[in-house]
Coordinates of C-alpha atoms in Angstrom, one line a residue:
Chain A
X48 CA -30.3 8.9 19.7
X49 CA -31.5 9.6 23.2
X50 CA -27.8 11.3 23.8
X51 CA -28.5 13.4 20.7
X52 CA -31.5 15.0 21.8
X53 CA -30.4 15.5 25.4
X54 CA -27.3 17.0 24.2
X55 CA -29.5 19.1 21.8
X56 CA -31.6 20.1 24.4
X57 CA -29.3 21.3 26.8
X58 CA -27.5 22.8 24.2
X59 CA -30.9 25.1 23.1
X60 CA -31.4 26.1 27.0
X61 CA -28.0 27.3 26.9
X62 CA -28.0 29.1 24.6
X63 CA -31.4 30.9 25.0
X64 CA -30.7 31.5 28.4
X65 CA -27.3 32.0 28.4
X66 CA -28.0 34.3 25.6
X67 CA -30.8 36.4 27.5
X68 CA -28.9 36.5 30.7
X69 CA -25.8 38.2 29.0
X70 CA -27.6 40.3 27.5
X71 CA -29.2 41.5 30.3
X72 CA -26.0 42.0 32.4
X73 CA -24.1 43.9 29.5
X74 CA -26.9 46.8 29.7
X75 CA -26.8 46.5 33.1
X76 CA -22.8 46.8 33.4
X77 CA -22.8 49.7 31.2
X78 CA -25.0 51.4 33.3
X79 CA -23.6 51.4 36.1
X80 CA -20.4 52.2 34.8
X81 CA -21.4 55.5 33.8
X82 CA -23.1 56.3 37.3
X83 CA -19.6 55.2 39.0
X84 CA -17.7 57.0 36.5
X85 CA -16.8 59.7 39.5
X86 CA -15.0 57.6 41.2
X87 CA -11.7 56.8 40.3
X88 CA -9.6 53.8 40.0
X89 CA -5.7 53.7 39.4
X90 CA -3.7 50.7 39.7
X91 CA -0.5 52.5 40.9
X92 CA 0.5 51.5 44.3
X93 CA 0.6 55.2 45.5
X94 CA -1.8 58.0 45.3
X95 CA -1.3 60.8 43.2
X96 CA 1.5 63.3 44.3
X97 CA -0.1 66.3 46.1
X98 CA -3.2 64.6 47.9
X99 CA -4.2 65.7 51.5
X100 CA -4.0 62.9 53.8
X101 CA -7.0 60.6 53.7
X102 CA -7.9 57.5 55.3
X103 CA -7.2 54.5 53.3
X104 CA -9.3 51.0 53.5
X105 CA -9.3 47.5 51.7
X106 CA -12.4 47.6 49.8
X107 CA -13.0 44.7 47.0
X108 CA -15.9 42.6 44.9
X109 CA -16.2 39.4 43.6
X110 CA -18.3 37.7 41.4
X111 CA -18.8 34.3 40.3
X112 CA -20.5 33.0 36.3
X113 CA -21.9 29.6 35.6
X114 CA -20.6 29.1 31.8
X115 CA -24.1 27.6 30.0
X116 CA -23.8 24.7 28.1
X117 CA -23.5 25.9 24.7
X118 CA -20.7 27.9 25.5
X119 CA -19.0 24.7 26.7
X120 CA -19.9 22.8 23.7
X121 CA -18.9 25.5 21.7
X122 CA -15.7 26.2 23.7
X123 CA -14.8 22.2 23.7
X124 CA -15.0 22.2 19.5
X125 CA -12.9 25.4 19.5
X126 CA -10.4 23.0 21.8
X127 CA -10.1 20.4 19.0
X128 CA -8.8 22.9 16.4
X129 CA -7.9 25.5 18.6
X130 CA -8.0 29.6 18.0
X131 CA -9.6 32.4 20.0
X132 CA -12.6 30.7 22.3
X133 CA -14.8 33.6 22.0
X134 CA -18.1 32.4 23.8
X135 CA -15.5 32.9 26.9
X136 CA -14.7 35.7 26.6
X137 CA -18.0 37.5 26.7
X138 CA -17.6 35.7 30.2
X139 CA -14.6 36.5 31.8
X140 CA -15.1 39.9 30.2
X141 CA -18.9 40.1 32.1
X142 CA -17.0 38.9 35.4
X143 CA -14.0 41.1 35.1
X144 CA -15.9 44.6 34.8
X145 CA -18.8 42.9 37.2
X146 CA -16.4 42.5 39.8
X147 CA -14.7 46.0 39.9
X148 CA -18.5 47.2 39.6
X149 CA -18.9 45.7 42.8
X150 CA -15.7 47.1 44.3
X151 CA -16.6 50.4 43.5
X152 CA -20.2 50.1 45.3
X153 CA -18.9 49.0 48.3
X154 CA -16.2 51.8 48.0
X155 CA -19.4 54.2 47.2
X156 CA -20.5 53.2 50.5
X157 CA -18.1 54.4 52.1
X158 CA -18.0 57.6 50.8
X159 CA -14.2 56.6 49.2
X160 CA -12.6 59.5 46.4
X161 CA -10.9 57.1 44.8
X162 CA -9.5 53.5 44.5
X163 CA -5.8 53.1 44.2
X164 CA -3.4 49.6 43.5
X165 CA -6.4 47.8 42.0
X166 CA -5.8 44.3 41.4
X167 CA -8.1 41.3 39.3
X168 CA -7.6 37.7 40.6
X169 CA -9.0 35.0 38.6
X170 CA -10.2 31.8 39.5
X171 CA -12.2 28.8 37.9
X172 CA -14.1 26.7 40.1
X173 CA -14.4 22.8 39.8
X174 CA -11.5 23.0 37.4
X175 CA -10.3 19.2 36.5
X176 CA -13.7 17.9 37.2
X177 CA -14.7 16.5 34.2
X178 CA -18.3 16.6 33.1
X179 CA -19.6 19.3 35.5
X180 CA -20.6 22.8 34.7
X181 CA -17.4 24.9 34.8
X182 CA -17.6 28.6 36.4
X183 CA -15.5 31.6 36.8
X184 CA -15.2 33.7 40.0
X185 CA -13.2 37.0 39.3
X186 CA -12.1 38.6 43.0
X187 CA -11.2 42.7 42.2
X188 CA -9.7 44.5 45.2
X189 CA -8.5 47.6 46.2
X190 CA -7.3 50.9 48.5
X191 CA -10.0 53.3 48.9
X192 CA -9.2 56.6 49.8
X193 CA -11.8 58.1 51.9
X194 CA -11.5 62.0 52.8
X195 CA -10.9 62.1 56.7
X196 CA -13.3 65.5 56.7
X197 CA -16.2 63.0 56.4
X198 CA -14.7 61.2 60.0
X199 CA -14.4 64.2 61.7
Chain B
X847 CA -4.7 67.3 40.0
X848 CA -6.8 66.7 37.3
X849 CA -7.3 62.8 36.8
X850 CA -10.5 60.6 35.0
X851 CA -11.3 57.4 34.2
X852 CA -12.3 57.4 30.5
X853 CA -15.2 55.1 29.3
X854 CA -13.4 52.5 27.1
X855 CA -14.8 51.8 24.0
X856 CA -17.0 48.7 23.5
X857 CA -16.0 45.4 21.8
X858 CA -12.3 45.6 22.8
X859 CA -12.4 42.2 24.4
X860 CA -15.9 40.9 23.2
X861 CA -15.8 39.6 19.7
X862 CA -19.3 40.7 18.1
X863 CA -19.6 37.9 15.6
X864 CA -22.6 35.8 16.5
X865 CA -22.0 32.7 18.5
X866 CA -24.4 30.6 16.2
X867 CA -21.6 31.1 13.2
X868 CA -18.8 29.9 15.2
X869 CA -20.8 27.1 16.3
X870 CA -22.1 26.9 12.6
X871 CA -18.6 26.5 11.0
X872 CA -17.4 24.2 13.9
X873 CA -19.6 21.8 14.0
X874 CA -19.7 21.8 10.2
X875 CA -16.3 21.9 9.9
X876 CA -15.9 18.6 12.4
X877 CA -18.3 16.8 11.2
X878 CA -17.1 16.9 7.7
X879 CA -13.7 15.9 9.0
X880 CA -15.5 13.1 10.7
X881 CA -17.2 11.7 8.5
X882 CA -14.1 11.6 5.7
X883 CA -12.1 9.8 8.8
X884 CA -14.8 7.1 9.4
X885 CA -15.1 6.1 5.7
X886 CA -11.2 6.1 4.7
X887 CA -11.2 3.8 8.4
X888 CA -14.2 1.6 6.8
X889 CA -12.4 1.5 3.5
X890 CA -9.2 0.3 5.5
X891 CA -11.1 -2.3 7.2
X892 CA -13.0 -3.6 4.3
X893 CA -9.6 -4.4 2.8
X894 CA -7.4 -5.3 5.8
X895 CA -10.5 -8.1 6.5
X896 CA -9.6 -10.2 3.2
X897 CA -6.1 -11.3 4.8
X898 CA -8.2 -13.2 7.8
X899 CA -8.2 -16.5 6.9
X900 CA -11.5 -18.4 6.7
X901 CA -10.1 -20.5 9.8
X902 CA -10.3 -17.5 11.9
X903 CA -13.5 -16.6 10.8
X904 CA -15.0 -19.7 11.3
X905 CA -14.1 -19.7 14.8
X906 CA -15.7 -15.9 15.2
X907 CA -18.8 -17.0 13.7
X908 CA -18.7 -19.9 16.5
X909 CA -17.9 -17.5 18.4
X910 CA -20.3 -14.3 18.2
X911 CA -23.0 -16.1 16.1
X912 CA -26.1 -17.9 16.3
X913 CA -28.8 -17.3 18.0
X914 CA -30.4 -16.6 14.9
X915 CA -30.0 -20.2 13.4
X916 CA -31.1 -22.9 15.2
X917 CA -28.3 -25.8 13.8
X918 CA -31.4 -28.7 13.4
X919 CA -31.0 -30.4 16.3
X920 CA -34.5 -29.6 16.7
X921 CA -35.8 -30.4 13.6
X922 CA -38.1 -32.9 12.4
X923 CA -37.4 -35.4 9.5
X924 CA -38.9 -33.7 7.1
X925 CA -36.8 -30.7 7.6
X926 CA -33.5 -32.7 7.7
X927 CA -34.4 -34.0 4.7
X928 CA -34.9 -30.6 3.6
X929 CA -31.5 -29.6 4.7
X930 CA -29.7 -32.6 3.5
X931 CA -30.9 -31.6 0.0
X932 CA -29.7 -27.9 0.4
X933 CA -26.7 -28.8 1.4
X934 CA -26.2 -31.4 -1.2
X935 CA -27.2 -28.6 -3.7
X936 CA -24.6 -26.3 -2.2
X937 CA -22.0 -28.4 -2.5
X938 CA -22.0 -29.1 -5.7
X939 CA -22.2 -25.4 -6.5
X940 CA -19.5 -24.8 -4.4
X941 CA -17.3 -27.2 -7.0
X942 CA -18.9 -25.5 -9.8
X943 CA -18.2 -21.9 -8.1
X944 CA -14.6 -22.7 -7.7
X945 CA -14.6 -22.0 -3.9
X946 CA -11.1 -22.5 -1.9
X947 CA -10.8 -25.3 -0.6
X948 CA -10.6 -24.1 3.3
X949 CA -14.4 -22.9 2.5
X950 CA -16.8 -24.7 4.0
X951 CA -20.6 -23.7 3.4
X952 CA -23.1 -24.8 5.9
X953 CA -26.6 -24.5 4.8
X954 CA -29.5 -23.7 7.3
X955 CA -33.3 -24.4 6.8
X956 CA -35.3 -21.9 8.9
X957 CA -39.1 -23.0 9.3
X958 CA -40.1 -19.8 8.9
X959 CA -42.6 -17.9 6.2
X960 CA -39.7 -14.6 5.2
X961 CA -39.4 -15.0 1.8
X962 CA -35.6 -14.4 2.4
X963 CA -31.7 -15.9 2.2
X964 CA -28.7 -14.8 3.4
X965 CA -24.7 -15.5 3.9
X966 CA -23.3 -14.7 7.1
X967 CA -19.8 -15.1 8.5
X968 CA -18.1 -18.4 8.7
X969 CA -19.8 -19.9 5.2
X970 CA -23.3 -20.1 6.9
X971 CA -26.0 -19.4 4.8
X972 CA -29.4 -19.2 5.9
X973 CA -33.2 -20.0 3.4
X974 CA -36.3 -19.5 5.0
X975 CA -39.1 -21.7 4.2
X976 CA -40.9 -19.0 2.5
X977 CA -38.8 -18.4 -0.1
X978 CA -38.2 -22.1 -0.7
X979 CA -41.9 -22.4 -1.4
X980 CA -42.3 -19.6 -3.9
X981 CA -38.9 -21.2 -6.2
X982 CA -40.3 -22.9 -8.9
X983 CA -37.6 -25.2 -9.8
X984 CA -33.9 -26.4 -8.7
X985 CA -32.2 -23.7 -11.3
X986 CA -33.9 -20.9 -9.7
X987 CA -32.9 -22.4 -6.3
X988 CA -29.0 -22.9 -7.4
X989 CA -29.2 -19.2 -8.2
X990 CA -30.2 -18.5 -4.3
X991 CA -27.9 -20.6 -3.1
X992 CA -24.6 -19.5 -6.0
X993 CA -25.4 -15.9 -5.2
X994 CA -24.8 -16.6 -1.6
X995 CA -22.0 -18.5 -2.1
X996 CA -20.2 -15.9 -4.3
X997 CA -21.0 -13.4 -0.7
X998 CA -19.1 -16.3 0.9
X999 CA -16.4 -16.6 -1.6
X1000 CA -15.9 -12.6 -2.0
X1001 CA -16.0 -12.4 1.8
X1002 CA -18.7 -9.8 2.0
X1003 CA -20.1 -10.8 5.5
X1004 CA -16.4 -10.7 6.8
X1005 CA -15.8 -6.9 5.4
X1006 CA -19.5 -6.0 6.2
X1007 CA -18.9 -7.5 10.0
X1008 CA -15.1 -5.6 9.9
X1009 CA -16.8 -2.1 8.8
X1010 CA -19.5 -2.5 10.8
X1011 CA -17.3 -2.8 13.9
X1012 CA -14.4 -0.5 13.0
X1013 CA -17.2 2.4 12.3
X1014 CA -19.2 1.4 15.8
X1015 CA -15.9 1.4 17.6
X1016 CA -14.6 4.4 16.4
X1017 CA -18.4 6.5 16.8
X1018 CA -18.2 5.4 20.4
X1019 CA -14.5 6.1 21.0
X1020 CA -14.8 9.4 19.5
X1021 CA -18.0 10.6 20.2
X1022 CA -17.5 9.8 24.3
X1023 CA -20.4 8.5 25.0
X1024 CA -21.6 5.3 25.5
X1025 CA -19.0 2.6 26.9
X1026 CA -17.9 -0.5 26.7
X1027 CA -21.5 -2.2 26.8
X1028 CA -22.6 -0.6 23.5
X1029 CA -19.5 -2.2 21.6
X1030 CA -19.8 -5.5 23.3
X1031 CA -23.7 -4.9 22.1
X1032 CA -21.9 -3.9 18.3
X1033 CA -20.0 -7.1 18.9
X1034 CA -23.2 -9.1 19.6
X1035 CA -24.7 -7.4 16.3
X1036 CA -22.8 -8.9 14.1
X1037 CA -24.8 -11.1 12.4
X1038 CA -27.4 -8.8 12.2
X1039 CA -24.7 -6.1 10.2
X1040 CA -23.8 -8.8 8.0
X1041 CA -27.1 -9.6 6.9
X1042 CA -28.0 -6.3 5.4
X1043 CA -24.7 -4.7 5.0
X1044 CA -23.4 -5.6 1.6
X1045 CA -23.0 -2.7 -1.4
X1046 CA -24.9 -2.8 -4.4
X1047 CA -21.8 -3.3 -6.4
X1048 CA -21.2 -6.3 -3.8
X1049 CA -24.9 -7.6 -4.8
X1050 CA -24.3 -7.3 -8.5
X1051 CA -20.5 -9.0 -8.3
X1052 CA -22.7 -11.9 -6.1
X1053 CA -24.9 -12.0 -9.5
X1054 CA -22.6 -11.8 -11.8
X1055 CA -20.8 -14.9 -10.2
X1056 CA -23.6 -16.9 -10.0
X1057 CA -24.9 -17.1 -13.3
X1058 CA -21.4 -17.9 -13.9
X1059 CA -21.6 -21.1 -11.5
X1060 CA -25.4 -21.9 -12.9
X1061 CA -23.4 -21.5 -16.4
X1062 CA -21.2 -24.5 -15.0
X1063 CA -23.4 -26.7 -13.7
X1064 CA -26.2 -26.6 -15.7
X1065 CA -24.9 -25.8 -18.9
X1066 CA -27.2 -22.6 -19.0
X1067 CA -28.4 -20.1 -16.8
X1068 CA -31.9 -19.5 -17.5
X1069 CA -34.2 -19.8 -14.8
X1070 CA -32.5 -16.9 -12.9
X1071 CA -34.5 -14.4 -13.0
X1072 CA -37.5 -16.1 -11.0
X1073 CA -36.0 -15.3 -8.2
X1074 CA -35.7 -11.9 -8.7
X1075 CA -39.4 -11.5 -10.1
X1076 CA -40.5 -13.3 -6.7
X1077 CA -38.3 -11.0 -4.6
X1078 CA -40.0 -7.8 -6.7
X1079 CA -43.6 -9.3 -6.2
X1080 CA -42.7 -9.5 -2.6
X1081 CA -41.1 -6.0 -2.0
X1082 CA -43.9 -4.3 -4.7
X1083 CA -45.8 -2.1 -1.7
X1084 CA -42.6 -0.5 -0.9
X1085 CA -40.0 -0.4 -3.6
X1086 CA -37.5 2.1 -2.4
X1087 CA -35.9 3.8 -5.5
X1088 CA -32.6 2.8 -7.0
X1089 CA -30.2 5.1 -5.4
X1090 CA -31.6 4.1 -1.8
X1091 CA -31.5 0.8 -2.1
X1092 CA -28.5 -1.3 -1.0
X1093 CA -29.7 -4.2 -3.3
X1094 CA -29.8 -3.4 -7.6
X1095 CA -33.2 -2.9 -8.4
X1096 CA -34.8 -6.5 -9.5
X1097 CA -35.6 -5.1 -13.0
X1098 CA -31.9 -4.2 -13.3
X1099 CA -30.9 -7.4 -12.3
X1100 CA -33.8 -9.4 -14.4
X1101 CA -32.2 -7.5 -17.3
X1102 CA -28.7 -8.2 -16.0
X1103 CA -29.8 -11.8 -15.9
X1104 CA -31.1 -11.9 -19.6
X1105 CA -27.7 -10.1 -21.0
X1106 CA -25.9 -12.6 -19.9
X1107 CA -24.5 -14.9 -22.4
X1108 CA -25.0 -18.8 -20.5
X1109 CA -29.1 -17.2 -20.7
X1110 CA -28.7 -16.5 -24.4
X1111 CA -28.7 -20.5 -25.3
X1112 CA -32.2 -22.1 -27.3
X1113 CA -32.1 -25.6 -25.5
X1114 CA -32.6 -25.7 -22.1
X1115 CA -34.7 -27.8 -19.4
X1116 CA -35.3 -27.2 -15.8
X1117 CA -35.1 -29.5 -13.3
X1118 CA -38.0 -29.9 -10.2
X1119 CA -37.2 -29.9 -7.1
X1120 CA -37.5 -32.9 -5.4
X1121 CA -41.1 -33.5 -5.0
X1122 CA -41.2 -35.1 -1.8
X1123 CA -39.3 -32.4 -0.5
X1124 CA -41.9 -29.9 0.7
X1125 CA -45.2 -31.8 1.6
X1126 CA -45.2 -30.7 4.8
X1127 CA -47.1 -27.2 3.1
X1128 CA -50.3 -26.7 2.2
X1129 CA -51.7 -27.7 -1.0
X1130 CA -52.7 -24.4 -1.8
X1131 CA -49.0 -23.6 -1.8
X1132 CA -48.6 -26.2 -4.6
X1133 CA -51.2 -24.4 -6.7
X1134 CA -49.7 -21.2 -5.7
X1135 CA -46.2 -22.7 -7.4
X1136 CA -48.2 -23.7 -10.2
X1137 CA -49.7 -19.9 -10.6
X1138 CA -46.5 -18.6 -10.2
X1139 CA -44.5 -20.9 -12.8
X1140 CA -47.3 -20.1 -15.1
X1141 CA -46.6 -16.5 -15.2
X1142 CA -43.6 -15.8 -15.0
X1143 CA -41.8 -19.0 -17.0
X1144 CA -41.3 -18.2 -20.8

């Protein structure tokens, strides 16, 4: 009985915090999507044809998300009979745009045009530990092209 | 050079379904299959159980049993003699009942004021003072004793004990938690499980079998029903309805007890219980025996 109502307990927290929190990020990611939406990003290796030579720098963002304990209750049922684990994916989705959100600023900072040969890694931490909160660290990383007229 | 990053549309790889209706449907959906797993696993069990022989359950009553009955070896006279009786009386009706040979029943007197009996694994049956002192006669006794013998007989602590573990076992092994401890603490329960653990339709085939045995040995089974009418007397402040008790209502089984054809016959006598037997009470409890007999005898 005691297990019961832990278990229920930690499952409510989750989820209204877990809930609130992605909330919360979501309105935030959009956001600032659309105020980075100047600057580029292009996962081709090269830039464009045609460019004037600019000065090119390693610029990249990571981020890292607890998974709540709903999720993971959720996501451990969903194990048993399998099919799409969807409280995850509202994470990974969350870390994945967070992450090239991040890139971008730090590009913005520099005054970069563009980012060209993005690339995602993905990582989970304290995978194969059993009973510990899992979490997810996406690393996003990049060129950025920064016109040499701001150098001179 | 005329390049842009679109906005992409919303919801591509976030499913907007709310995460309460998958859980919902999972857990539902588990649980139901659960459940069904556990019973047809109990169902198993209870059937599996009647190829143990009685040897073997003998020695797993030694076993796991017994703190809960002291074997007399701290008894006085009185309740030796007591116990001598019983045991006498239980072994007659074990002839009359038709029990296997390999059966053994060992009868325990419990000084104690429950108005309560019970079979347990291994052929042990268990009376408690109290209900001893509200029986009115030997017939009404015999029917205590027969009904717990036909438990015996049908096995019904054995499958009880064998559900109760195979259900523990496999809560604990599925579920995760808890570990070894609780099922040695399941193990240790036992007795406990058995003495409350038996179906109605278990209770009724006990009844059934014995006013068939009272048939047999004393010609006719009147009396019977006492022993339900004490039981109802005792249980009157909180009588749980039919369909949530594990035990047949006592009017059902008063009724049951008059249907049946050994209580149909015109001449019939009971016979007292040894008078000696119980001195050691109160004389108030004698003119509470008195009261009772008065009421509820026809």
């Amino acid at each position: 009985m005691a297990d019961l109502i832990v278990l229920a307990t930690l499952m409510t927290l989750g989820y209204v915090f877990g809930r609130i929190a992605e909330k919360r990020h979501f309105k935030s990611i959009i956001q600032r999507e659309q105020d980075y939406q100047d600057l580029l990003t292009f996962s081709e290796r090269l830039p464009p044809p045609g460019m004037t030579a600019m000065q090119a720098e390693l610029v990249g963002g990571s981020v890292v998300i607890s998974v709540d304990y709903f999720k993971r209750v959720v996501a451990g049922l969903r194990s048993i009979v399998g099919g799409r684990i969807k409280t995850y994916e509202t994470l990974l989705e969350r870390a994945r745009r967070e992450a090239i959100l991040r890139m971008k600023e730090s590009a913005s900072e520099k005054g970069a045009q563009m980012i060209i040969n993005v690339k995602l890694e993905t990582a989970s931490i304290s995978k194969g530990r059993k009973q510990q909160i899992g979490s997810v660290e996406v690393y996003a990383y990049g060129t950025a092209l920064i016109p040499s007229t701001q150098h001179d | 050079m005329d390049y842009e990053n679109r906005t992409i549309p919303e919801g591509i790889n976030v499913s907007h379904e709310h995460p309460l209706k998958e859980f919902a449907i999972l857990s539902i959906g588990l649980g139901v299959a659960t459940i069904a797993f556990i019973a047809a696993l109990s169902l198993a069990a209870g059937w599996l159980v009647h190829f143990i022989p009685f040897e073997k359950e003998l020695q797993l009553a030694d076993s796991a049993l017994f703190s809960i009955v002291d074997d007399g070896t701290e008894a006085d006279e009185d309740e030796q003699r007591v116990q001598l009786y019983l045991q006498e009386l239980a072994d007659k009706l074990a002839i009359a009942q038709n029990l296997p040979e390999e059966m053994i029943i060992t009868v325990h007197y419990q000084d104690s004021d429950t108005i309560n009996a019970f079979a347990t694994l291994g052929g042990h049956i268990v009376i408690f003072r109290g209900l001893l002192e509200k029986l009115p006669h030997e017939n009404a006794l015999a029917m205590v004793m027969a009904h717990e013998i036909a438990h015996i007989k049908h096995r019904d602590p054995l499958v009880a004990a064998g559900r109760g573990i195979t259900v523990g076992l496999a809560l604990t092994t599925l579920a995760g938690f808890g570990d070894s401890a609780l099922s040695q603490q399941l193990l240790g329960q036992v007795g406990l499980v058995t003495s409350m653990g038996f179906s109605r339709e278990q209770e009724r085939d006990a009844d059934q079998a014995a006013l068939a045995t009272l048939g047999r040995h004393y010609g006719h089974s009147h009396g019977a029903e006492v022993l339900f009418e004490i039981l109802a007397a005792d249980h009157n402040e909180f009588a749980p309805p039919a369909l949530l008790s594990t035990h047949p209502v006592s009017e059902d089984r008063i009724a049951a007890v008059k249907r049946y054809p050994a209580s149909q016959s015109e001449n019939f006598e009971f016979i007292d219980l040894p008078t000696d037997l119980l001195k050691t009470k109160a004389a108030d409890t004698d003119q509470q025996r008195a009261d009772l007999s008065e009421d509820t005898l026809p």
